[in-house]
Coordinates of C-alpha atoms in Angstrom, one line a residue:
M30 CA -190.6 110.5 16.6
A31 CA -192.6 113.3 14.9
R32 CA -196.0 114.4 16.0
I33 CA -198.4 114.1 13.1
A34 CA -202.0 115.5 13.0
V35 CA -204.3 113.9 10.4
I36 CA -207.4 115.9 9.5
G37 CA -210.3 113.5 8.6
A38 CA -210.7 109.8 8.8
G39 CA -211.4 108.9 5.1
M40 CA -209.7 105.9 3.6
G41 CA -206.8 107.9 2.3
A42 CA -206.2 109.4 5.7
L43 CA -206.4 106.1 7.5
A44 CA -203.9 104.5 5.0
A45 CA -201.5 107.4 5.7
A46 CA -202.0 107.1 9.6
A47 CA -201.4 103.4 9.6
R48 CA -198.2 103.7 7.6
L49 CA -196.9 106.7 9.6
A50 CA -197.6 105.0 13.0
V51 CA -195.6 101.9 11.8
A52 CA -192.8 104.2 10.9
G53 CA -192.6 105.2 14.6
H54 CA -194.5 108.5 14.6
R55 CA -197.1 109.6 17.0
V56 CA -200.3 110.1 14.9
V57 CA -203.5 111.7 16.0
V58 CA -206.6 111.6 13.7
Y59 CA -209.2 114.4 14.0
E60 CA -212.5 113.6 12.5
R61 CA -215.5 116.1 12.6
T62 CA -218.2 113.3 12.4
D63 CA -218.7 110.5 14.8
T64 CA -217.1 107.6 12.6
Y65 CA -214.4 106.7 10.3
G66 CA -214.3 105.6 6.6
G67 CA -215.4 108.9 4.7
A68 CA -217.9 107.8 2.1
L69 CA -217.7 104.1 3.2
R70 CA -220.8 104.2 5.4
R71 CA -223.5 101.7 6.3
F72 CA -227.2 102.0 6.8
E73 CA -229.1 99.3 8.9
R74 CA -232.7 98.8 9.5
D75 CA -234.9 95.8 10.3
G76 CA -232.0 93.5 10.0
F77 CA -231.0 94.8 6.6
S78 CA -227.6 96.3 6.0
F79 CA -226.4 98.4 3.0
D80 CA -223.3 100.1 1.9
T81 CA -224.1 103.7 1.1
G82 CA -220.8 104.4 -0.7
P83 CA -218.8 102.2 -3.1
G84 CA -220.0 98.6 -3.1
L85 CA -217.2 97.0 -5.1
L86 CA -213.4 97.0 -4.8
P87 CA -211.1 97.2 -7.8
L88 CA -207.4 96.6 -7.5
P89 CA -207.3 95.1 -4.0
A90 CA -203.5 94.8 -4.2
V91 CA -203.4 98.4 -2.9
Y92 CA -204.9 97.4 0.4
R93 CA -203.1 94.0 0.5
D94 CA -199.8 96.1 0.4
L95 CA -201.2 98.3 3.1
F96 CA -201.8 95.4 5.5
V97 CA -198.5 93.7 4.6
K98 CA -196.6 97.0 5.4
T99 CA -198.5 97.7 8.6
G100 CA -198.6 94.4 10.5
K101 CA -198.4 90.6 10.5
E102 CA -202.0 89.9 9.6
P103 CA -202.7 90.1 5.8
L104 CA -205.8 91.7 4.4
E105 CA -207.6 88.4 3.9
A106 CA -207.1 87.6 7.6
C107 CA -209.1 90.8 8.5
V108 CA -211.9 90.8 5.9
D109 CA -213.5 88.2 3.8
L110 CA -212.5 89.2 0.3
V111 CA -214.2 87.5 -2.6
Q112 CA -213.9 87.8 -6.3
V113 CA -217.2 88.6 -8.1
D114 CA -218.1 86.3 -11.0
P115 CA -219.6 87.3 -13.4
S116 CA -217.9 90.7 -13.1
S117 CA -221.0 92.3 -14.4
R118 CA -224.2 91.9 -16.3
H119 CA -225.4 94.5 -18.8
V120 CA -228.8 95.3 -20.0
F121 CA -228.5 97.6 -23.1
A122 CA -231.2 100.0 -24.5
D123 CA -232.2 97.6 -27.2
G124 CA -232.9 94.9 -24.6
T125 CA -229.8 92.9 -25.3
R126 CA -228.1 91.3 -22.2
V127 CA -224.8 89.9 -21.6
C128 CA -222.9 88.6 -18.6
L129 CA -219.1 89.3 -18.6
P130 CA -216.8 86.9 -16.6
N131 CA -214.3 88.2 -14.2
A132 CA -210.7 88.9 -15.3
S133 CA -211.0 86.6 -18.5
R134 CA -210.3 88.3 -21.9
A135 CA -211.2 85.1 -23.7
G136 CA -214.4 84.6 -21.8
V137 CA -215.4 88.2 -22.3
V138 CA -214.7 88.0 -26.1
R139 CA -216.8 84.9 -26.3
A140 CA -219.7 86.4 -24.3
L141 CA -219.8 89.5 -26.4
D142 CA -219.7 87.6 -29.6
E143 CA -222.6 85.4 -28.4
A144 CA -224.7 88.4 -27.2
L145 CA -223.9 91.1 -29.8
G146 CA -222.8 89.1 -32.8
A147 CA -219.6 87.9 -34.4
G148 CA -216.7 90.5 -34.3
A149 CA -218.0 92.4 -31.3
G150 CA -215.8 90.4 -28.8
K151 CA -212.7 90.9 -31.0
R152 CA -213.2 94.7 -31.2
W153 CA -213.5 94.9 -27.5
G154 CA -210.6 92.5 -27.0
D155 CA -208.3 94.7 -29.3
F156 CA -209.5 97.8 -27.4
L157 CA -208.3 96.1 -24.1
V158 CA -205.0 95.6 -25.7
R159 CA -204.6 99.2 -26.5
A160 CA -206.0 100.1 -23.1
R161 CA -203.3 98.0 -21.5
E162 CA -200.7 100.1 -23.3
A163 CA -202.2 103.3 -21.9
W164 CA -202.2 101.6 -18.4
D165 CA -198.5 100.6 -18.7
R166 CA -197.6 104.1 -19.7
T167 CA -199.5 105.9 -16.9
R168 CA -199.6 103.5 -14.1
R169 CA -196.5 104.7 -12.2
P170 CA -196.9 108.5 -12.6
L171 CA -200.6 108.4 -12.0
L172 CA -200.7 105.8 -9.1
E173 CA -197.4 104.9 -7.6
E174 CA -195.3 108.1 -7.6
P175 CA -195.7 111.7 -6.3
L176 CA -197.0 114.0 -9.0
W177 CA -194.2 114.9 -11.2
P178 CA -193.0 118.7 -11.0
N179 CA -193.2 118.6 -14.9
W180 CA -196.8 117.3 -14.7
Q181 CA -197.4 119.0 -18.0
V182 CA -195.8 116.0 -19.8
L183 CA -198.7 114.0 -18.5
A184 CA -201.2 116.7 -19.5
E185 CA -200.1 117.1 -23.0
R186 CA -199.5 113.4 -24.1
E187 CA -202.3 111.2 -24.8
P188 CA -201.1 107.7 -23.8
Y189 CA -203.9 105.8 -25.5
P190 CA -202.8 104.4 -28.9
A191 CA -205.8 105.3 -30.8
V192 CA -206.3 103.5 -34.2
P193 CA -206.1 105.9 -37.3
H194 CA -209.5 106.6 -38.6
K195 CA -210.4 108.3 -41.9
R196 CA -212.9 111.1 -41.3
L197 CA -213.9 114.1 -43.6
L198 CA -211.1 113.3 -46.1
R199 CA -208.4 113.3 -43.4
T200 CA -207.0 110.7 -41.0
R201 CA -207.8 111.3 -37.3
R202 CA -207.3 109.6 -34.0
A203 CA -209.8 109.3 -31.2
G204 CA -209.2 111.9 -28.6
T205 CA -212.1 111.3 -26.4
L206 CA -213.7 108.1 -24.9
A207 CA -216.9 108.7 -27.1
E208 CA -214.6 108.9 -30.2
V209 CA -213.0 105.6 -29.3
G210 CA -216.4 104.1 -29.0
A211 CA -217.7 105.4 -32.3
W212 CA -214.5 104.9 -34.4
E213 CA -213.0 101.8 -32.8
L214 CA -215.9 99.7 -31.2
R215 CA -218.5 100.6 -33.9
D216 CA -221.4 99.3 -31.8
A217 CA -223.8 101.4 -29.7
R218 CA -223.9 98.7 -27.0
L219 CA -220.0 98.3 -26.9
T220 CA -219.9 102.1 -26.7
A221 CA -222.3 102.0 -23.8
L222 CA -220.2 99.4 -22.1
L223 CA -217.1 101.5 -22.6
E224 CA -218.7 104.8 -21.4
S225 CA -220.3 103.3 -18.4
H226 CA -216.9 103.1 -16.7
A227 CA -216.4 106.8 -17.1
L228 CA -220.1 107.7 -16.2
A229 CA -219.7 105.8 -12.9
Y230 CA -217.3 108.4 -11.9
G231 CA -219.3 111.3 -13.2
L232 CA -217.2 111.8 -16.3
D233 CA -218.7 112.9 -19.6
P234 CA -217.4 110.5 -22.3
R235 CA -217.9 113.2 -24.9
T236 CA -215.1 115.3 -23.3
T237 CA -213.3 112.7 -21.3
P238 CA -209.8 112.0 -22.8
A239 CA -209.2 108.6 -24.5
S240 CA -206.8 107.9 -21.6
A241 CA -209.9 106.9 -19.5
A242 CA -209.6 103.6 -21.3
V243 CA -207.6 102.5 -18.3
L244 CA -210.8 102.4 -16.2
P245 CA -212.3 99.3 -17.9
Y246 CA -208.8 97.8 -18.3
L247 CA -208.2 98.1 -14.6
E248 CA -211.3 96.1 -13.8
H249 CA -210.7 93.6 -16.6
A250 CA -207.0 93.0 -15.5
F251 CA -207.4 93.0 -11.8
G252 CA -210.9 91.7 -11.3
T253 CA -213.8 93.0 -9.4
W254 CA -213.9 92.2 -5.6
Y255 CA -216.4 92.3 -2.8
V256 CA -216.0 92.2 0.9
R257 CA -218.4 90.0 2.9
G258 CA -220.6 92.2 5.1
G259 CA -220.2 95.2 2.6
L260 CA -217.3 97.5 1.9
R261 CA -217.8 99.2 5.2
E262 CA -216.0 96.1 6.6
L263 CA -212.8 97.3 4.7
A264 CA -213.0 100.6 6.5
R265 CA -213.5 98.8 9.8
A266 CA -210.4 96.7 9.1
V267 CA -208.2 99.6 8.2
Y268 CA -209.4 101.6 11.3
E269 CA -208.7 98.7 13.6
R270 CA -205.2 98.3 11.9
C271 CA -204.6 102.0 12.9
V272 CA -205.7 101.5 16.4
A273 CA -203.4 98.4 16.7
R274 CA -200.6 100.6 15.5
K275 CA -201.5 103.1 18.3
V276 CA -203.0 105.8 16.2
E277 CA -205.2 108.0 18.4
F278 CA -208.7 109.1 17.2
R279 CA -210.6 112.1 18.2
F280 CA -214.1 111.9 16.8
G281 CA -216.5 114.9 16.8
A282 CA -213.3 117.0 16.5
D283 CA -213.8 119.8 14.0
V284 CA -210.6 121.3 12.9
T285 CA -211.0 124.9 12.0
G286 CA -207.5 126.0 11.1
V287 CA -203.9 124.7 10.3
L288 CA -201.4 126.6 12.4
E289 CA -198.3 127.9 11.0
K290 CA -194.9 128.9 12.6
D291 CA -191.8 130.0 10.9
G292 CA -193.2 129.5 7.6
R293 CA -194.3 125.8 8.1
A294 CA -197.4 123.9 9.4
S295 CA -197.1 123.5 13.3
G296 CA -200.4 122.1 14.4
V297 CA -204.2 122.5 14.3
E298 CA -206.9 124.5 16.0
L299 CA -210.3 122.9 16.8
A300 CA -213.7 124.5 16.9
D301 CA -213.7 124.5 20.6
G302 CA -210.5 126.6 20.7
T303 CA -208.2 123.8 21.5
V304 CA -204.8 124.1 19.9
T305 CA -202.6 121.1 19.3
E306 CA -199.0 121.3 18.1
A307 CA -197.7 119.0 15.4
D308 CA -194.5 118.6 13.3
F309 CA -196.6 117.6 10.2
V310 CA -200.2 118.0 9.4
V311 CA -202.0 115.7 6.8
A312 CA -205.2 117.1 5.5
G313 CA -207.7 114.4 4.1
V314 CA -210.4 116.9 3.3
A315 CA -212.3 118.4 0.2
P316 CA -210.9 121.4 -1.5
G317 CA -213.3 123.9 0.0
T318 CA -212.5 122.7 3.4
L319 CA -208.7 123.1 2.8
D320 CA -209.4 126.7 1.6
R321 CA -210.8 127.4 5.0
L322 CA -208.1 125.6 7.0
S323 CA -205.2 127.2 5.2
A324 CA -205.5 130.0 2.7
Q325 CA -201.8 129.8 2.0
A326 CA -201.9 126.2 1.1
V327 CA -204.1 126.8 -1.8
V328 CA -202.5 129.8 -3.3
R329 CA -201.7 128.7 -6.8
G330 CA -198.8 129.8 -8.9
E331 CA -197.6 129.3 -12.4
G332 CA -197.0 125.7 -13.1
D333 CA -199.5 124.4 -10.5
V334 CA -202.1 121.8 -11.5
P335 CA -205.4 123.8 -12.1
P336 CA -208.1 123.1 -9.5
Q337 CA -210.7 120.5 -10.6
P338 CA -214.3 121.7 -10.3
P339 CA -216.8 119.5 -8.6
V340 CA -219.0 117.9 -11.3
A341 CA -221.1 115.0 -10.3
S342 CA -222.5 113.2 -7.3
R343 CA -224.6 110.0 -6.8
V344 CA -228.1 109.1 -5.6
T345 CA -228.3 105.7 -4.0
V346 CA -231.6 103.9 -3.3
L347 CA -231.6 101.1 -0.8
L348 CA -234.2 98.4 -1.3
A349 CA -235.4 95.8 1.3
L350 CA -237.1 93.0 -0.6
R351 CA -239.1 90.0 0.6
G352 CA -238.1 86.7 -1.0
A353 CA -234.8 85.0 -1.4
R354 CA -232.2 86.2 -3.9
P355 CA -232.6 83.8 -6.8
E356 CA -229.7 81.4 -7.4
G357 CA -227.3 82.5 -10.2
T358 CA -228.1 86.2 -9.9
A359 CA -225.4 88.5 -10.9
H360 CA -223.9 90.6 -8.2
R361 CA -223.8 93.7 -10.4
T362 CA -226.1 94.6 -13.3
V363 CA -225.8 97.9 -15.3
V364 CA -228.9 98.9 -16.9
H365 CA -228.0 101.3 -19.6
A366 CA -230.0 104.5 -20.4
A367 CA -232.6 104.3 -23.0
D368 CA -231.4 107.5 -24.6
R369 CA -227.6 108.2 -24.2
E370 CA -227.7 111.8 -25.5
A371 CA -230.5 112.7 -23.3
E372 CA -228.8 111.3 -20.3
L373 CA -225.5 113.1 -21.1
D374 CA -227.3 116.3 -21.8
A375 CA -229.2 116.1 -18.5
L376 CA -225.9 115.6 -16.5
F377 CA -223.3 117.6 -18.4
G378 CA -225.1 119.9 -21.0
T379 CA -225.5 119.9 -24.7
T380 CA -221.8 120.9 -25.5
A381 CA -218.5 120.3 -23.9
H382 CA -218.7 123.2 -21.5
S383 CA -222.3 124.4 -21.6
P384 CA -224.6 124.6 -18.5
R385 CA -226.6 121.6 -17.7
T386 CA -229.9 121.7 -19.5
A387 CA -232.0 119.4 -17.4
T388 CA -232.2 117.9 -13.9
H389 CA -232.4 114.2 -14.6
S390 CA -232.7 111.9 -17.5
P391 CA -236.1 110.1 -17.4
R392 CA -234.3 106.8 -17.8
P393 CA -230.8 107.1 -16.4
T394 CA -228.1 104.5 -16.3
V395 CA -228.6 102.5 -13.1
T396 CA -226.2 100.2 -11.4
V397 CA -228.0 97.3 -9.5
L398 CA -226.0 95.5 -6.8
R399 CA -227.4 92.2 -5.4
P400 CA -224.8 90.7 -3.2
D401 CA -224.9 87.1 -2.2
D402 CA -224.3 87.9 1.4
P403 CA -226.2 86.6 4.3
R404 CA -224.8 89.2 6.6
L405 CA -226.9 91.9 4.8
V406 CA -230.3 90.4 5.5
P407 CA -232.5 89.3 8.5
D408 CA -232.9 85.8 7.1
P409 CA -232.5 83.9 3.8
D410 CA -236.1 84.8 2.7
H411 CA -235.1 88.5 2.2
E412 CA -232.8 90.3 -0.1
A413 CA -231.0 93.6 0.1
V414 CA -230.6 95.5 -3.2
T415 CA -228.8 98.8 -4.0
L416 CA -229.4 101.1 -6.9
T417 CA -227.0 103.9 -7.8
T418 CA -227.1 106.6 -10.5
V419 CA -224.9 109.7 -11.2
V420 CA -226.5 113.2 -10.7
P421 CA -225.1 116.7 -10.8
A422 CA -223.2 117.8 -7.6
R423 CA -226.2 119.8 -6.2
P424 CA -227.4 119.2 -2.6
G425 CA -231.0 119.8 -1.6
E426 CA -232.5 118.8 -4.9
P427 CA -235.7 116.7 -4.7
C428 CA -235.2 113.0 -5.7
D429 CA -238.6 111.5 -5.4
A430 CA -239.2 111.5 -9.3
L431 CA -235.6 110.2 -9.8
T432 CA -236.1 107.5 -7.2
E433 CA -239.2 106.3 -9.0
N434 CA -237.3 106.3 -12.3
M435 CA -234.5 104.3 -10.9
I436 CA -236.8 101.6 -9.4
T437 CA -238.5 101.4 -12.8
V438 CA -235.2 101.1 -14.6
A439 CA -234.1 98.4 -12.1
E440 CA -237.1 96.2 -12.9
S441 CA -235.1 95.1 -16.0
A442 CA -232.6 93.6 -13.6
V443 CA -235.1 92.5 -10.9
P444 CA -238.4 91.8 -12.8
D445 CA -240.5 91.4 -9.7
L446 CA -238.9 94.2 -7.8
R447 CA -242.1 96.2 -7.0
D448 CA -244.1 93.1 -5.8
R449 CA -241.2 92.2 -3.4
L450 CA -240.5 95.7 -2.2
L451 CA -241.0 96.1 1.6
W452 CA -239.4 99.6 1.9
H453 CA -236.7 101.8 0.5
E454 CA -234.3 104.5 1.7
V455 CA -232.7 107.3 -0.4
R456 CA -229.1 108.6 0.0
T457 CA -228.7 112.0 -1.7
P458 CA -225.8 114.3 -2.6
A459 CA -226.6 116.1 0.6
D460 CA -225.9 112.9 2.5
I461 CA -222.6 112.6 0.7
A462 CA -221.7 116.1 1.6
G463 CA -222.5 115.4 5.3
A464 CA -220.2 112.4 5.3
T465 CA -217.2 113.7 3.3
G466 CA -217.5 117.6 3.4
A467 CA -217.3 117.8 -0.3
E468 CA -219.3 120.6 -1.8
G469 CA -222.6 119.5 -3.4
G470 CA -221.8 115.9 -2.4
A471 CA -219.3 115.8 -5.3
V472 CA -217.4 112.6 -5.8
P473 CA -213.7 112.8 -6.9
V474 CA -212.6 111.2 -10.1
P475 CA -209.5 109.1 -10.6
A476 CA -206.4 111.0 -12.1
L477 CA -206.2 110.7 -15.9
A478 CA -203.6 111.9 -18.3
A479 CA -204.0 114.1 -21.4
D480 CA -206.7 116.8 -21.8
G481 CA -204.4 119.7 -20.6
G482 CA -204.3 118.2 -17.0
R483 CA -208.0 118.8 -16.4
L484 CA -208.3 115.5 -14.7
L485 CA -205.0 115.6 -12.7
H486 CA -205.2 116.4 -9.0
P487 CA -203.0 118.7 -6.8
S488 CA -199.8 117.3 -5.5
N489 CA -199.8 115.7 -2.0
G490 CA -197.3 118.3 -1.0
T491 CA -198.5 121.9 -0.5
R492 CA -197.0 125.4 -0.6
V493 CA -196.9 125.2 3.2
P494 CA -193.9 123.0 4.3
G495 CA -195.1 120.3 6.6
L496 CA -198.6 120.3 5.3
F497 CA -199.8 117.5 3.0
T498 CA -203.0 116.5 1.3
V499 CA -204.4 113.0 1.1
G500 CA -207.5 111.3 -0.2
G501 CA -209.7 111.6 -3.3
W502 CA -209.2 115.3 -3.9
A503 CA -205.4 115.0 -3.9
H504 CA -203.1 113.1 -6.3
P505 CA -203.9 110.4 -7.6
G506 CA -207.6 111.2 -7.3
G507 CA -210.8 109.4 -6.4
G508 CA -211.6 105.7 -6.1
L509 CA -210.7 103.3 -3.3
P510 CA -207.4 102.1 -4.8
H511 CA -206.4 105.8 -5.5
A512 CA -207.2 106.8 -1.9
G513 CA -205.1 103.9 -0.6
M514 CA -202.2 104.9 -2.9
S515 CA -202.4 108.6 -1.8
G516 CA -201.9 107.5 1.8
A517 CA -198.8 105.5 0.7
L518 CA -197.4 108.5 -1.1
V519 CA -198.0 110.9 1.8
A520 CA -196.4 108.5 4.2
G521 CA -193.3 108.2 1.9
L522 CA -193.0 112.0 1.5
I523 CA -193.0 112.4 5.4
V524 CA -190.8 109.5 6.2
E525 CA -188.3 109.8 3.4
G526 CA -188.6 113.4 2.5
P527 CA -189.0 115.2 -1.0
E528 CA -186.7 112.6 -2.6
F529 CA -189.2 109.8 -2.2
R530 CA -190.1 108.4 -5.6
G531 CA -192.8 105.9 -4.8
S532 CA -193.0 102.2 -4.6
Q533 CA -190.6 100.1 -6.6

């Protein structure tokens, strides 16, 4: 039985802790805040309850596998997991609206044809077929296996089978998500639909590789899911599974260093001077924090994945409304920006790598979540609504004007919103930074192939033997499914050793 110290209680760290405990190891989790779950937090006031992190769960099979492998009770026995249908409703800049059914290619094609005109659905359906091919090519190396030592193969090859396109007297293939939209979808609304999946992670579609086509495909193929009571309930269930497997938790325990002995990790040191020995250390922390904990772990040599700079964060507005949620209301509505270029320039700059030129777009893309969940409201005559938009990863920036813009945009999804509004609360990048430790409140993106490896993440192993990294800033990157997979990979590397090759 090995002694394992886990730094942080985010979802990836919890997933690793549960799996390692089941394997017979003594696991202690050190969390600097007073609770678990990382970004999966909850805000409560006056009988209302809101998720302040992710509000929907893609690819629930990752957490089903975690619960199967760590105990007798399956995931559905621990949380009330429901499929969201329709998957999403979209309000485009020209006022066009469309509801997309959950995990139904034929239904999506039909809905797009009816809303956008004949042929639109087929173009989107054909795109999903190509996106599936990209998914099939990258699923194992980007989700289910430790990062390949020859990761450059993933960095150099574009897995998306782009359609040949004649441009400027020569044939070209789309290399970015924006080019996929312009050359293959050929409709500004379909392009907005495509790009919204990347934008939700803070990715600029003008520079994001075409391999990001796997993001909408993942949602289409595996559906969109919600946990009754909010996604915080998923964090609670994973935490309770850890406790049931005898994982120990130390909250309010700020780890200030990773100890090394004989060239390998040997324990952790806390802010109060306490030293705890361990055979393995698992760090579920942001890059800047890992720098402070172990300088040797982040020393990079030739052949290492380049560090990914923090790019984007989120502002979330929590709305308490009087009046019942109307029957038939979509759980999620995406209200797309009135001016795509203005929004992208405000977030990412006017060219691929230029500085940002503005603070916020006047009419940003806003995601509106309206769960049909009585556990979130004081009584049936009220509704809890959450608005989210992407912003640069900069803490301390005033958000009053942006909040007003978001509420105005959201009126397209909730027409009587201001008349019904009782109060609102705002969660900023500074709040995300406080919960996760990420610089500027940055939100990690999922690992993606191509583009020179810019969107890959460092391996779960480090240059210090016995020290591993887990969570959104390690392979395979950000997002709830990816965090769960990182926990499985780290557990496999510790239990089975370097020869571990992932799930079969």
